[in-house]
Coordinates of C-alpha atoms in Angstrom, one line a residue:
M1 CA -170.3 -29.2 67.6
F2 CA -170.4 -32.6 69.2
C3 CA -169.0 -35.9 68.0
Q4 CA -170.2 -39.0 69.7
S5 CA -167.5 -40.8 71.8
R6 CA -169.7 -43.4 73.4
N7 CA -168.7 -47.1 73.0
S8 CA -171.9 -48.3 71.5
R9 CA -174.8 -46.9 69.5
D10 CA -178.5 -47.6 69.9
E11 CA -180.0 -48.9 66.7
G12 CA -183.7 -48.7 65.9
S13 CA -185.5 -51.6 64.3
S14 CA -185.5 -49.8 61.0
A15 CA -181.7 -49.6 61.0
A16 CA -181.4 -53.4 60.6
A17 CA -183.8 -53.3 57.6
Q18 CA -181.5 -51.0 55.5
S19 CA -178.0 -52.1 54.7
P20 CA -175.2 -50.2 53.0
S21 CA -174.7 -51.0 49.3
G22 CA -172.0 -53.3 48.2
L23 CA -168.4 -52.4 49.1
T24 CA -166.1 -51.0 46.5
P25 CA -164.6 -53.9 44.5
P26 CA -161.3 -55.0 46.0
T27 CA -159.3 -54.4 42.8
D28 CA -160.5 -50.8 42.8
A29 CA -160.0 -50.4 46.5
L30 CA -156.5 -51.7 46.3
Y31 CA -155.6 -49.7 43.2
W32 CA -156.7 -46.3 44.5
T33 CA -155.2 -46.8 48.0
Q34 CA -151.7 -47.4 46.6
Y35 CA -149.3 -44.6 47.8
P36 CA -148.0 -43.9 44.3
V37 CA -151.6 -43.4 43.1
W38 CA -153.1 -41.2 45.8
Y39 CA -150.0 -39.2 46.7
P40 CA -149.9 -37.1 43.5
I41 CA -153.6 -36.2 44.1
F42 CA -153.1 -35.1 47.7
R43 CA -149.4 -34.1 47.5
K44 CA -149.7 -30.8 49.3
H45 CA -151.6 -32.4 52.2
A46 CA -149.1 -35.2 52.8
P47 CA -145.5 -35.4 54.1
K48 CA -142.8 -35.0 51.5
S49 CA -142.1 -38.3 49.7
S50 CA -140.1 -39.7 46.8
L51 CA -141.1 -42.6 44.6
I52 CA -138.8 -45.1 43.0
N53 CA -140.3 -47.5 40.4
I54 CA -138.7 -50.8 41.2
S55 CA -139.9 -52.3 37.9
T56 CA -137.8 -49.9 35.8
T57 CA -135.0 -49.2 38.2
Q58 CA -134.0 -52.6 39.6
P59 CA -136.4 -55.5 38.8
E60 CA -134.0 -57.9 40.4
F61 CA -135.1 -56.5 43.8
V62 CA -138.3 -58.6 43.6
R63 CA -136.3 -61.8 43.1
W64 CA -134.1 -61.0 46.0
M65 CA -137.1 -60.3 48.2
E66 CA -138.6 -63.7 47.3
T67 CA -135.4 -65.7 48.2
D68 CA -134.7 -67.1 51.7
S69 CA -131.3 -65.5 51.8
I70 CA -130.7 -62.7 54.3
T71 CA -127.5 -61.5 52.7
L72 CA -127.7 -57.8 52.1
P73 CA -126.7 -56.5 48.7
V74 CA -123.1 -55.6 48.0
G75 CA -122.2 -51.9 48.5
S76 CA -125.4 -50.9 50.2
G77 CA -123.8 -49.8 53.5
P78 CA -122.5 -46.4 54.6
S79 CA -119.4 -46.8 52.4
T80 CA -119.0 -48.5 49.0
A81 CA -115.6 -49.8 50.1
P82 CA -115.7 -53.5 51.0
P83 CA -115.7 -53.8 54.8
K84 CA -113.8 -56.6 56.6
I85 CA -115.6 -59.9 56.4
S86 CA -116.9 -61.1 59.7
S87 CA -116.3 -64.7 60.5
I88 CA -118.8 -67.1 61.9
P89 CA -118.3 -67.6 65.7
S90 CA -116.5 -70.9 65.9
P91 CA -117.6 -73.6 68.4
S92 CA -115.2 -75.7 70.4
A93 CA -112.9 -78.0 68.4
S94 CA -114.8 -81.1 69.4
V95 CA -118.1 -79.8 68.2
A96 CA -116.6 -78.4 65.0
S97 CA -115.0 -81.7 64.1
D98 CA -118.3 -83.5 64.6
E99 CA -120.0 -81.2 62.2
S100 CA -117.3 -80.9 59.5
D101 CA -119.3 -82.8 57.0
S102 CA -122.4 -80.6 57.3
D103 CA -120.2 -77.5 57.1
D104 CA -118.9 -78.7 53.8
D105 CA -122.4 -79.1 52.6
D106 CA -123.3 -75.6 53.7
D107 CA -120.3 -74.2 51.7
E108 CA -121.7 -75.8 48.6
D109 CA -125.0 -74.0 49.1
E110 CA -123.5 -70.5 49.4
E111 CA -125.2 -67.9 47.2
E112 CA -123.6 -65.4 44.9
P113 CA -123.5 -61.9 46.3
V114 CA -126.4 -59.7 45.3
R115 CA -125.9 -56.4 43.6
L116 CA -128.6 -53.7 43.3
E117 CA -126.5 -50.9 42.1
Q118 CA -129.2 -48.9 40.3
L119 CA -131.5 -49.1 43.3
D120 CA -128.6 -48.2 45.6
S121 CA -127.9 -45.1 43.5
A122 CA -131.6 -44.0 43.5
I123 CA -131.9 -44.4 47.2
R124 CA -128.8 -42.4 47.9
K125 CA -130.0 -39.6 45.6
V126 CA -133.2 -39.4 47.7
L127 CA -131.2 -39.3 50.9
E128 CA -129.1 -36.4 49.4
K129 CA -132.3 -34.7 48.4
Y130 CA -133.4 -34.6 52.0
D131 CA -129.9 -33.3 53.2
G132 CA -128.7 -36.7 54.2
G133 CA -131.4 -37.1 56.8
P134 CA -133.2 -40.4 57.5
V135 CA -136.1 -41.6 55.4
F136 CA -139.1 -43.7 56.2
P137 CA -139.6 -46.6 53.7
K138 CA -142.7 -48.4 52.5
L139 CA -144.0 -50.1 49.4
N140 CA -147.2 -49.6 47.5
W141 CA -149.5 -50.1 50.5
S142 CA -147.5 -51.1 53.6
A143 CA -144.6 -49.9 55.7
P144 CA -142.4 -52.5 57.3
Q145 CA -143.6 -51.6 60.8
D146 CA -143.3 -55.3 61.9
A147 CA -139.5 -55.1 61.2
A148 CA -138.8 -51.8 62.9
F149 CA -137.0 -53.7 65.7
M150 CA -134.2 -54.5 63.2
L151 CA -132.9 -50.9 63.4
A152 CA -131.6 -49.0 66.3
G153 CA -134.3 -47.3 68.4
N154 CA -137.1 -49.6 67.0
A155 CA -137.8 -46.8 64.5
L156 CA -137.8 -47.0 60.7
Q157 CA -135.2 -44.3 60.3
C158 CA -133.2 -45.5 57.3
R159 CA -129.9 -43.6 56.6
H160 CA -128.4 -46.0 54.0
P161 CA -129.7 -48.4 51.4
E162 CA -128.8 -51.4 53.5
D163 CA -131.2 -50.1 56.2
V164 CA -134.0 -50.0 53.7
Y165 CA -133.2 -53.5 52.4
L166 CA -132.9 -54.9 55.9
V167 CA -136.4 -53.8 57.1
L168 CA -138.1 -54.7 53.8
K169 CA -136.5 -58.1 53.7
S170 CA -137.5 -58.8 57.3
S171 CA -141.1 -57.6 57.0
E172 CA -144.1 -59.8 56.3
F173 CA -146.0 -56.7 55.4
A174 CA -143.6 -55.9 52.6
S175 CA -143.9 -59.5 51.3
R176 CA -147.7 -59.2 51.3
D177 CA -147.5 -56.1 49.2
I178 CA -145.5 -57.9 46.5
E179 CA -147.9 -60.8 46.5
Q180 CA -150.9 -58.4 46.4
L181 CA -149.9 -56.8 43.1
Q182 CA -151.2 -59.8 41.2
H183 CA -154.7 -58.9 42.4
L184 CA -154.6 -55.7 40.3
A185 CA -154.7 -57.3 36.9
S186 CA -158.2 -55.8 36.2
A187 CA -157.5 -52.5 37.9
P188 CA -158.1 -49.2 35.9
A189 CA -154.4 -49.0 35.2
S190 CA -151.4 -51.2 35.5
S191 CA -149.6 -51.2 38.8
H192 CA -145.9 -51.6 39.5
L193 CA -144.0 -52.2 42.6
Q194 CA -142.7 -48.9 43.9
L195 CA -140.5 -47.9 46.8
V196 CA -141.7 -44.9 48.7
L197 CA -139.2 -43.0 50.8
K198 CA -140.8 -40.4 53.1
Q199 CA -138.7 -37.6 54.6
W200 CA -138.4 -38.5 58.2
A201 CA -140.6 -36.5 60.6
S202 CA -141.2 -37.1 64.3
F203 CA -144.9 -37.5 65.0
N204 CA -146.7 -37.3 68.3
R205 CA -148.4 -40.7 68.1
S206 CA -151.3 -39.5 70.3
Y207 CA -152.4 -37.2 67.5
E208 CA -152.6 -39.9 64.8
F209 CA -156.1 -41.1 63.9
R210 CA -157.8 -43.5 61.6
V211 CA -160.8 -42.2 59.7
F212 CA -163.5 -44.6 58.4
V213 CA -165.5 -43.4 55.3
R214 CA -168.4 -45.6 54.1
E215 CA -170.7 -44.6 51.3
N216 CA -169.0 -41.3 51.0
L217 CA -169.9 -40.5 54.6
L218 CA -167.3 -40.1 57.4
I219 CA -168.8 -42.3 60.1
A220 CA -166.1 -43.0 62.7
I221 CA -162.7 -42.0 63.9
S222 CA -160.3 -44.1 66.0
Q223 CA -157.1 -43.3 67.8
R224 CA -154.3 -45.1 66.0
D225 CA -151.9 -45.9 68.8
A226 CA -153.5 -48.3 71.3
T227 CA -152.1 -46.4 74.3
F228 CA -154.0 -44.6 77.0
Y229 CA -153.3 -40.9 76.8
P230 CA -154.6 -38.8 79.8
H231 CA -154.5 -35.6 77.7
L232 CA -157.0 -37.1 75.2
Q233 CA -159.7 -37.8 77.8
P234 CA -161.4 -34.3 78.0
V235 CA -164.6 -34.5 76.0
S236 CA -164.1 -30.9 74.8
L237 CA -160.7 -31.8 73.2
Q238 CA -162.3 -34.9 71.6
E239 CA -165.0 -32.6 70.1
E240 CA -162.3 -30.2 68.7
L241 CA -160.2 -33.0 67.2
C242 CA -163.3 -34.6 65.7
D243 CA -164.5 -31.4 64.2
Q244 CA -161.0 -30.6 62.8
I245 CA -160.7 -34.0 61.1
Y246 CA -164.2 -33.9 59.7
D247 CA -163.8 -30.4 58.3
F248 CA -160.5 -31.4 56.6
W249 CA -162.2 -34.5 55.1
Y250 CA -165.2 -32.5 54.0
D251 CA -163.2 -29.6 52.4
V252 CA -160.2 -31.5 51.0
V253 CA -161.0 -35.2 50.4
R254 CA -164.7 -35.5 49.9
P255 CA -164.9 -33.1 46.9
L256 CA -162.5 -35.5 45.0
S257 CA -164.4 -38.7 46.0
R258 CA -167.0 -40.4 43.9
P259 CA -168.0 -44.0 43.4
A260 CA -165.3 -46.1 41.7
S261 CA -167.8 -47.4 39.2
S262 CA -167.7 -44.0 37.5
L263 CA -164.3 -45.0 36.1
A264 CA -166.0 -47.5 33.9
N265 CA -167.6 -44.8 31.8
G266 CA -165.0 -44.4 29.0
D267 CA -167.1 -41.8 27.2
G268 CA -167.0 -39.2 30.1
N269 CA -165.0 -36.0 29.9
K270 CA -161.6 -36.6 31.4
E271 CA -161.7 -33.3 33.3
S272 CA -165.1 -34.1 34.9
R273 CA -164.0 -37.5 36.2
P274 CA -163.3 -37.7 39.9
K275 CA -159.7 -37.7 40.9
F276 CA -160.1 -40.1 43.8
P277 CA -163.2 -42.2 43.0
L278 CA -163.6 -44.2 46.2
K279 CA -166.8 -44.3 48.3
D280 CA -165.4 -46.7 50.9
Y281 CA -161.9 -46.3 52.4
V282 CA -159.9 -45.9 55.6
M283 CA -157.8 -42.8 55.9
D284 CA -154.9 -42.2 58.4
V285 CA -154.3 -38.6 59.4
Y286 CA -152.0 -36.7 61.7
I287 CA -152.8 -33.4 63.5
S288 CA -149.8 -31.2 63.9
K289 CA -148.4 -30.4 67.4
D290 CA -149.9 -26.9 67.3
R291 CA -153.2 -28.4 66.0
S292 CA -153.1 -26.0 63.1
R293 CA -153.0 -28.5 60.3
V294 CA -154.2 -32.0 59.3
W295 CA -151.9 -34.2 57.3
I296 CA -152.8 -37.3 55.3
V297 CA -150.5 -40.2 56.3
D298 CA -152.1 -42.9 54.2
F299 CA -155.2 -44.4 52.6
N300 CA -156.2 -48.0 53.2
P301 CA -158.8 -50.2 51.5
W302 CA -162.0 -51.0 53.3
L303 CA -161.0 -54.7 53.5
P304 CA -160.2 -57.1 56.3
R305 CA -156.5 -56.5 55.9
T306 CA -157.0 -53.0 57.3
D307 CA -157.1 -53.0 61.1
P308 CA -160.3 -51.3 62.5
L309 CA -158.4 -50.6 65.7
L310 CA -160.9 -49.6 68.5
F311 CA -163.9 -50.7 66.3
D312 CA -164.8 -53.9 64.5
Y313 CA -166.2 -54.1 61.0
D314 CA -169.6 -55.3 62.2
E315 CA -169.9 -52.3 64.3
L316 CA -168.8 -50.0 61.5
E317 CA -171.4 -51.5 59.2
S318 CA -174.0 -50.9 61.9
I319 CA -173.0 -47.3 62.1
S320 CA -173.2 -47.1 58.3
R321 CA -176.7 -48.5 58.3
E322 CA -177.8 -45.8 60.7
S323 CA -176.2 -43.1 58.6
L324 CA -178.2 -44.3 55.5
L325 CA -181.4 -43.7 57.4
R326 CA -180.6 -40.0 57.3
P327 CA -181.6 -38.0 54.2
P328 CA -178.7 -36.5 52.4
S329 CA -178.6 -32.7 52.4
P330 CA -178.7 -31.2 48.9
E331 CA -175.0 -30.2 49.0
E332 CA -174.0 -33.6 50.3
D333 CA -175.9 -35.8 47.8
P334 CA -173.4 -36.9 45.1
N335 CA -176.3 -38.2 42.9
E336 CA -178.1 -34.9 42.7
D337 CA -177.5 -32.7 39.6
E338 CA -178.0 -29.0 39.3
D339 CA -181.4 -29.4 37.6
S340 CA -182.9 -31.5 40.4
L341 CA -181.5 -29.1 43.0
L342 CA -183.1 -26.2 41.2
R343 CA -186.5 -27.8 40.9
L344 CA -186.4 -28.7 44.5
A345 CA -185.6 -25.2 45.5
I346 CA -188.5 -23.8 43.4
S347 CA -191.1 -26.4 44.5
S348 CA -190.3 -26.4 48.2
P349 CA -192.2 -23.8 50.2
A350 CA -190.2 -21.2 52.0
Q351 CA -189.7 -21.9 55.7
P352 CA -189.6 -19.1 58.2
P353 CA -186.4 -18.8 60.1
Q354 CA -186.4 -20.3 63.6
T355 CA -185.5 -18.3 66.6
S356 CA -183.2 -19.7 69.2
G357 CA -186.1 -20.5 71.6
E358 CA -188.1 -22.5 69.0
S359 CA -187.9 -26.2 68.6
S360 CA -188.2 -27.9 65.2
Q361 CA -191.4 -29.6 64.5
D362 CA -190.1 -31.3 61.3
P363 CA -190.6 -35.1 61.8
R364 CA -188.0 -35.9 59.2
P365 CA -184.5 -36.9 60.6
R366 CA -181.8 -34.4 60.0
P367 CA -179.0 -35.3 57.5
W368 CA -176.0 -37.2 58.7
C369 CA -173.3 -34.7 59.8
E370 CA -170.2 -34.3 62.0
E371 CA -172.3 -34.4 65.2
D372 CA -173.0 -38.1 64.4
V373 CA -169.4 -39.2 63.9
V374 CA -168.3 -41.8 66.5
F375 CA -165.0 -40.6 67.9
R376 CA -163.2 -43.1 70.0
V377 CA -160.0 -43.1 72.1
L378 CA -158.8 -45.5 74.7
D379 CA -160.5 -44.4 77.8
D380 CA -159.3 -47.0 80.3
Q381 CA -155.6 -47.6 81.0
R382 CA -156.3 -51.2 81.9
M383 CA -157.3 -51.9 78.2
Q384 CA -154.0 -50.9 76.8
S385 CA -151.6 -53.7 75.8
N386 CA -148.3 -54.0 77.6
S387 CA -146.7 -56.0 74.9
A388 CA -144.7 -54.4 72.2
T389 CA -146.4 -53.8 68.9
Y390 CA -145.7 -56.6 66.4
S391 CA -144.0 -58.5 69.2
S392 CA -144.8 -61.8 67.5
N393 CA -142.6 -60.8 64.6
M394 CA -139.6 -60.0 66.8
V395 CA -136.5 -62.1 67.5
P396 CA -133.7 -61.7 70.1
H397 CA -131.1 -59.0 69.3
D398 CA -128.4 -61.5 69.9
L399 CA -129.8 -63.6 67.0
V400 CA -130.0 -60.5 64.8
D401 CA -126.4 -59.5 65.5
F402 CA -125.3 -63.1 64.9
A403 CA -127.1 -63.2 61.6
K404 CA -125.4 -59.9 60.5
A405 CA -122.0 -61.3 61.4
T406 CA -122.7 -64.7 59.9
T407 CA -123.8 -63.2 56.5
S408 CA -121.2 -60.4 56.6
A409 CA -123.5 -57.4 56.5
G410 CA -123.3 -55.7 53.2
G411 CA -123.2 -58.9 51.2
N412 CA -119.7 -58.3 50.0
P413 CA -117.6 -60.9 48.1
G414 CA -116.7 -63.8 50.4
S415 CA -119.7 -63.5 52.6
Q416 CA -121.3 -66.7 53.7
G417 CA -124.5 -66.1 51.8
L418 CA -126.5 -68.3 54.1
S419 CA -130.3 -68.8 54.1
V420 CA -132.4 -68.2 57.2
D421 CA -132.5 -71.9 58.0
Q422 CA -128.7 -72.1 57.7
V423 CA -128.3 -69.1 60.0
V424 CA -130.6 -70.7 62.6
E425 CA -128.7 -74.0 62.3
Q426 CA -125.4 -72.1 62.9
W427 CA -127.0 -70.2 65.8
N428 CA -128.1 -73.5 67.4
K429 CA -124.6 -75.0 67.0
T430 CA -123.0 -71.9 68.6
I431 CA -125.4 -72.0 71.5
L432 CA -124.7 -75.7 72.1
A433 CA -121.0 -75.1 71.9
Q434 CA -121.3 -72.2 74.4
E435 CA -123.3 -74.4 76.8
A436 CA -120.7 -77.2 76.5
Q437 CA -117.9 -74.7 77.1
Q438 CA -119.7 -73.3 80.2
E439 CA -120.2 -76.8 81.5
Q440 CA -116.5 -77.6 81.0
D441 CA -115.6 -74.4 82.7
F442 CA -117.9 -75.2 85.6
V443 CA -116.2 -78.6 86.0
Q444 CA -112.8 -77.1 86.1
I445 CA -113.9 -74.5 88.6
S446 CA -115.3 -77.3 90.8
I447 CA -112.1 -79.3 90.6
S448 CA -110.1 -76.2 91.6
V449 CA -112.4 -75.4 94.5
R450 CA -112.1 -79.0 95.8
G451 CA -108.4 -78.8 95.4
C452 CA -108.2 -75.7 97.5
Q453 CA -110.5 -77.2 100.1
S454 CA -108.2 -80.3 100.4
Q455 CA -105.1 -78.2 100.7
E456 CA -106.7 -76.1 103.4
A457 CA -107.6 -79.2 105.3
S458 CA -104.0 -80.5 105.1
C459 CA -102.7 -77.2 106.5
R460 CA -105.0 -77.5 109.5
T461 CA -103.8 -81.0 110.4
A462 CA -100.0 -80.4 109.9
P463 CA -97.9 -80.1 113.1
D464 CA -96.8 -76.6 114.2
A465 CA -93.3 -75.8 112.7
S466 CA -92.3 -74.0 115.9
V467 CA -92.8 -77.2 118.0
L468 CA -90.5 -79.2 115.6
M469 CA -87.8 -76.7 116.1

């Protein structure tokens, strides 16, 4: 079977005349793509995960996330014993004396240490459940990928509650998730902020793919990591990967997918309702190293907030319009019932089987199938970005270390409890003090060098001692 891997598709004039129906309402799309909602449905096809309901476990977590403070909660580190409190690097005496008044003001603004004991305990239980191994954190929709640089190795391997808090607090993605919950007021069921902790697993990033489903048809697949991989270039391998992903979607996800509007029918039989009633969504999958299994990594709403990666949404809509020009096969038409299928089978004349040498004379276009899926990987090394992912969110490691020392990582009693602005102010003071100290050291070195040079000149002009004798 062949999946298209070309960069563009030729559209007939009729394609522009037919457009896909309206997208799934944003509230439905956001509700059903929450990890706590879809994970129970596809549990056996997703990595092991544990869910912690923030609303019932530690609602104070939300308030802490919304503050400007970067002080980590008390007792969230490797040990519950209070560690030594790190002091702020002190500038030179002259600079410190000039800023004494502002330092007094900062002391008045210090915050009370934050304690999230119930959430700490819940996170530690999950870590023990996974034999003390690291976990990968995320909230309802997003993982704090933009804050991975805060941990060693630029990976979201969290071994203690403080690691989880640090990356979530530093992430714009996590903040967006908290804000987004307010858009779900009219969703089929109420939603609560939940912390997802996935058991850590090393993925080969070249085998992560993003799958685009529009109108219950898989129309496109994109490589997730925007890196040029030579081993992905053979067309034969691309065909195999495309077929494997399509078959998985067709056999596992598609049977549970129906239009979200079906949820509005309160009179329907609960058992007959679809378990995953979305017709438009973006699914992230991972193919195992031995290519024996496909795993669901995440579901994303078909909304601008979801990155189309190697496509753009206008192009995806164009592909979708083309797919709608194809007649659905009986087994793929979600609107057909058994009676209509039976009547169609009785009224349709029998067609003789075709031999391999015969060509079809049927003028009707064939149904949309996996041969039509656009499969795309980065095929030119010059197109890959050399900058680090989410580089715009990063700050120097020196500043991160300074912030940890300034706020006494762990948020224990006596910590400074400074806000982000106050940490930056202290950082700038320290840099100015260091520059002043370096300038002073340079002056002293210059004086010493000039003194040595003068002494050397005096030695050269002095009379020889042997002559005086």
